[in-house]
Short mmCIF file of C-alpha atoms in Angstrom, two decimals:
data_model
loop_
_atom_site.label_atom_id
_atom_site.label_comp_id
_atom_site.label_asym_id
_atom_site.label_seq_id
_atom_site.Cartn_x
_atom_site.Cartn_y
_atom_site.Cartn_z
CA SER A 3 -14.66 -10.27 -2.69
CA HIS A 4 -17.34 -12.39 -1.49
CA ALA A 5 -20.20 -12.59 -0.43
CA TRP A 6 -22.79 -14.63 1.63
CA ILE A 7 -25.86 -15.09 -0.74
CA LYS A 8 -29.01 -17.54 0.72
CA VAL A 9 -29.44 -20.23 -2.14
CA GLY A 10 -32.37 -19.32 -4.73
CA GLU A 11 -32.05 -15.25 -4.23
CA GLU A 12 -30.39 -13.31 -6.25
CA LYS A 13 -28.34 -10.43 -5.51
CA ARG A 14 -28.06 -7.39 -7.09
CA ILE A 15 -24.79 -5.84 -6.84
CA LYS A 16 -24.38 -2.44 -7.97
CA SER A 17 -21.29 -0.62 -10.10
CA ASN A 18 -19.64 2.32 -11.75
CA SER A 19 -18.80 2.23 -15.24
CA GLY A 20 -15.93 4.75 -14.73
CA ARG A 21 -12.60 4.94 -14.99
CA ASN A 22 -11.13 6.21 -13.05
CA ARG A 23 -8.24 5.78 -10.25
CA ILE A 24 -6.42 6.69 -7.80
CA ASN A 25 -2.19 5.76 -8.14
CA ILE A 26 -1.06 5.41 -4.18
CA SER A 27 2.63 4.77 -3.46
CA GLY A 28 2.73 3.50 0.08
CA ALA A 29 5.43 2.91 2.83
CA TYR A 30 4.20 0.81 6.04
CA ASN A 31 6.74 1.27 9.34
CA PRO A 32 5.31 -2.27 10.85
CA ASP A 33 7.80 -0.61 14.03
CA THR A 34 4.63 2.31 14.59
CA GLN A 35 1.95 0.96 11.98
CA ASP A 36 2.86 4.23 10.48
CA ILE A 37 1.69 5.11 6.72
CA ILE A 38 3.21 7.50 4.68
CA PHE A 39 1.77 7.30 1.14
CA THR A 40 1.55 10.01 -1.91
CA GLU A 41 -0.99 10.24 -4.46
CA VAL A 42 0.55 10.01 -8.08
CA LYS A 43 -1.32 12.56 -10.67
CA LYS A 44 -0.20 9.97 -13.30
CA THR A 45 0.97 5.98 -14.19
CA LEU A 46 3.11 4.61 -11.08
CA LYS A 47 6.81 5.05 -12.71
CA GLY A 48 10.47 5.45 -11.88
CA GLU A 49 10.05 9.75 -12.06
CA THR A 50 6.48 9.87 -9.74
CA LEU A 51 8.32 7.48 -7.40
CA ILE A 52 10.74 10.09 -6.26
CA PRO A 53 9.16 12.78 -4.39
CA HIS A 54 7.47 10.04 -2.59
CA LEU A 55 10.94 8.81 -1.77
CA GLN A 56 12.01 12.70 -0.44
CA LYS A 57 8.44 12.48 1.85
CA ILE A 58 9.83 9.14 3.45
CA GLU A 59 13.13 10.49 4.29
CA ALA A 60 11.14 14.01 5.61
CA TYR A 61 9.48 12.01 7.32
CA TYR A 62 12.38 10.45 9.57
CA PRO A 63 15.18 13.34 9.34
CA ASN A 64 16.85 11.52 11.52
CA LYS A 65 17.66 8.62 10.27
CA ALA A 66 21.62 8.09 8.48
CA THR A 67 20.26 4.94 7.06
CA ILE A 68 16.03 4.30 5.91
CA TYR A 69 15.85 0.73 5.29
CA ALA A 70 12.74 -0.05 2.23
CA ILE A 71 12.20 -3.28 1.51
CA VAL A 72 10.64 -3.15 -2.51
CA ASP A 73 9.62 -6.13 -5.08
CA GLY A 74 10.36 -6.05 -8.67
CA ALA A 75 8.06 -3.54 -9.54
CA PRO A 76 10.18 -1.56 -12.36
CA TYR A 77 9.66 2.00 -11.16
CA TYR A 78 11.77 0.55 -8.23
CA HIS A 79 14.81 -0.21 -10.84
CA GLY A 80 14.18 2.39 -12.93
CA GLU A 81 17.33 4.42 -13.83
CA LYS A 82 16.32 7.66 -12.45
CA VAL A 83 15.12 6.06 -8.99
CA LEU A 84 18.41 4.46 -8.99
CA ASP A 85 20.73 7.42 -9.90
CA TYR A 86 19.11 9.63 -6.89
CA LEU A 87 18.88 5.93 -4.93
CA LYS A 88 22.51 7.02 -4.99
CA THR A 89 22.63 10.50 -2.84
CA SER A 90 19.84 9.48 -0.97
CA ARG A 91 19.54 7.84 3.00
CA ILE A 92 17.28 5.44 1.67
CA GLU A 93 18.53 1.79 0.85
CA TRP A 94 16.56 -1.34 -0.69
CA ILE A 95 16.33 -4.53 0.32
CA LYS A 96 14.90 -6.12 -2.08
CA LEU A 97 12.31 -9.07 -2.35
CA PRO A 98 12.71 -12.25 -3.52
CA ALA A 99 10.47 -12.54 -6.96
CA TYR A 100 7.77 -14.15 -6.75
CA SER A 101 6.86 -13.49 -2.80
CA PRO A 102 3.93 -11.04 -2.22
CA ASN A 103 3.32 -12.68 1.17
CA LEU A 104 6.56 -11.31 2.08
CA ASN A 105 5.91 -8.17 1.01
CA LEU A 106 4.68 -6.24 4.46
CA ILE A 107 2.65 -3.52 2.09
CA GLU A 108 1.15 -5.92 0.64
CA ARG A 109 -1.02 -7.23 3.52
CA LEU A 110 -1.35 -3.08 4.42
CA TRP A 111 -3.41 -3.02 0.47
CA LYS A 112 -5.78 -5.66 1.29
CA LEU A 113 -6.64 -4.88 4.43
CA MET A 114 -7.55 -1.67 2.91
CA ARG A 115 -9.55 -3.47 -0.18
CA LYS A 116 -11.38 -4.91 2.92
CA LYS A 117 -12.01 -2.50 4.70
CA ALA A 118 -12.89 0.42 1.49
CA ILE A 119 -13.83 -1.38 -1.25
CA ASN A 120 -14.70 -4.57 -1.65
CA ASN A 121 -18.52 -4.48 -0.97
CA VAL A 122 -18.72 -1.39 -0.57
CA TYR A 123 -20.74 0.78 -3.91
CA TYR A 124 -19.88 4.78 -4.55
CA GLU A 125 -21.72 6.25 -6.78
CA LYS A 126 -19.28 9.08 -6.88
CA TYR A 127 -15.45 8.77 -7.59
CA LYS A 128 -15.00 11.30 -4.97
CA ASP A 129 -16.61 9.17 -1.83
CA PHE A 130 -14.34 5.96 -3.53
CA LYS A 131 -11.40 8.24 -2.23
CA THR A 132 -12.33 9.96 0.28
CA ALA A 133 -12.92 6.50 1.57
CA ILE A 134 -9.48 5.13 -0.01
CA LEU A 135 -7.80 8.68 1.88
CA ALA A 136 -9.41 8.13 5.36
CA PHE A 137 -8.69 4.67 5.98
CA LEU A 138 -4.91 5.60 5.12
CA ASN A 139 -4.93 8.87 6.87
CA ASN A 140 -6.34 6.86 10.21
CA GLU A 141 -4.09 7.58 13.30
CA SER A 142 -6.09 6.04 16.32
CA ASP A 143 -5.06 3.70 18.49
CA ALA A 144 -7.97 1.37 17.75
CA PHE A 145 -7.23 1.38 13.46
CA LYS A 146 -3.05 1.05 14.75
CA ALA A 147 -3.61 -2.18 16.39
CA GLU A 148 -5.57 -3.36 13.95
CA LEU A 149 -2.75 -2.98 11.33
CA ARG A 150 -0.61 -4.79 13.89
CA GLN A 151 -2.51 -7.67 14.03
CA PHE A 152 -3.91 -7.89 10.39
CA ILE A 153 -0.24 -7.40 8.85
CA GLY A 154 2.19 -8.43 11.21
CA PHE A 155 5.70 -8.64 11.35
CA LYS A 156 6.84 -12.09 12.17
CA LEU A 157 7.97 -13.64 9.08
CA HIS A 158 9.65 -17.52 9.06
CA LEU A 159 11.83 -18.96 6.72
CA PHE A 160 11.49 -22.34 6.22
CA ASP A 161 14.00 -24.58 4.17
CA SER A 162 11.72 -26.35 0.99
CA SER A 163 14.91 -28.95 0.49
#
C-alpha cells in the first residue's frame, strides 16, 4: 500500500507479527453485485472448494447452468473438483493465462484490500477477520453501486497483431 508522508518526517506504521490468515473462496456476480463466499478453515485446495461450489448452486436454485469464470489456480482443476463438476450445474469458463485484469474476483479482492486492509492496523486477528467479513457481507445499495463502478463489467478485446 502507499501513503503520503511529508518530506523530512518519519511515519511509523504498526504491524503484527501474527501468522493467522483468513482463507476465502469467493464468487462475484457482476449483474447483481452479489458476493458469495465461503471461509475455508484450511488451505484452499480441491476438496475445500467443493462446499463453496455447492453454496453457489444453492444460491441459484432455478438456474439450469451456472457459468463460473476461473483462472489457472490448481484447486480449480484438481481431480476431485472436475469429478464434482461432471454432475454439477456449474460450468467453468477458463481465463487465458496471465490475465488477472480479466478476472473480476481479483478486482473485488483489490477493493477489499483498499477498503479493509491497506493502511489499517488491527490490534487483534479477530478485528481483522471481522472487517473482512463485514466487507464481504455488505449488501447496501451504496456498496453495490461502489462495486459496480470499481469492478466494472465492460471488458474490451483487442487484437495485438
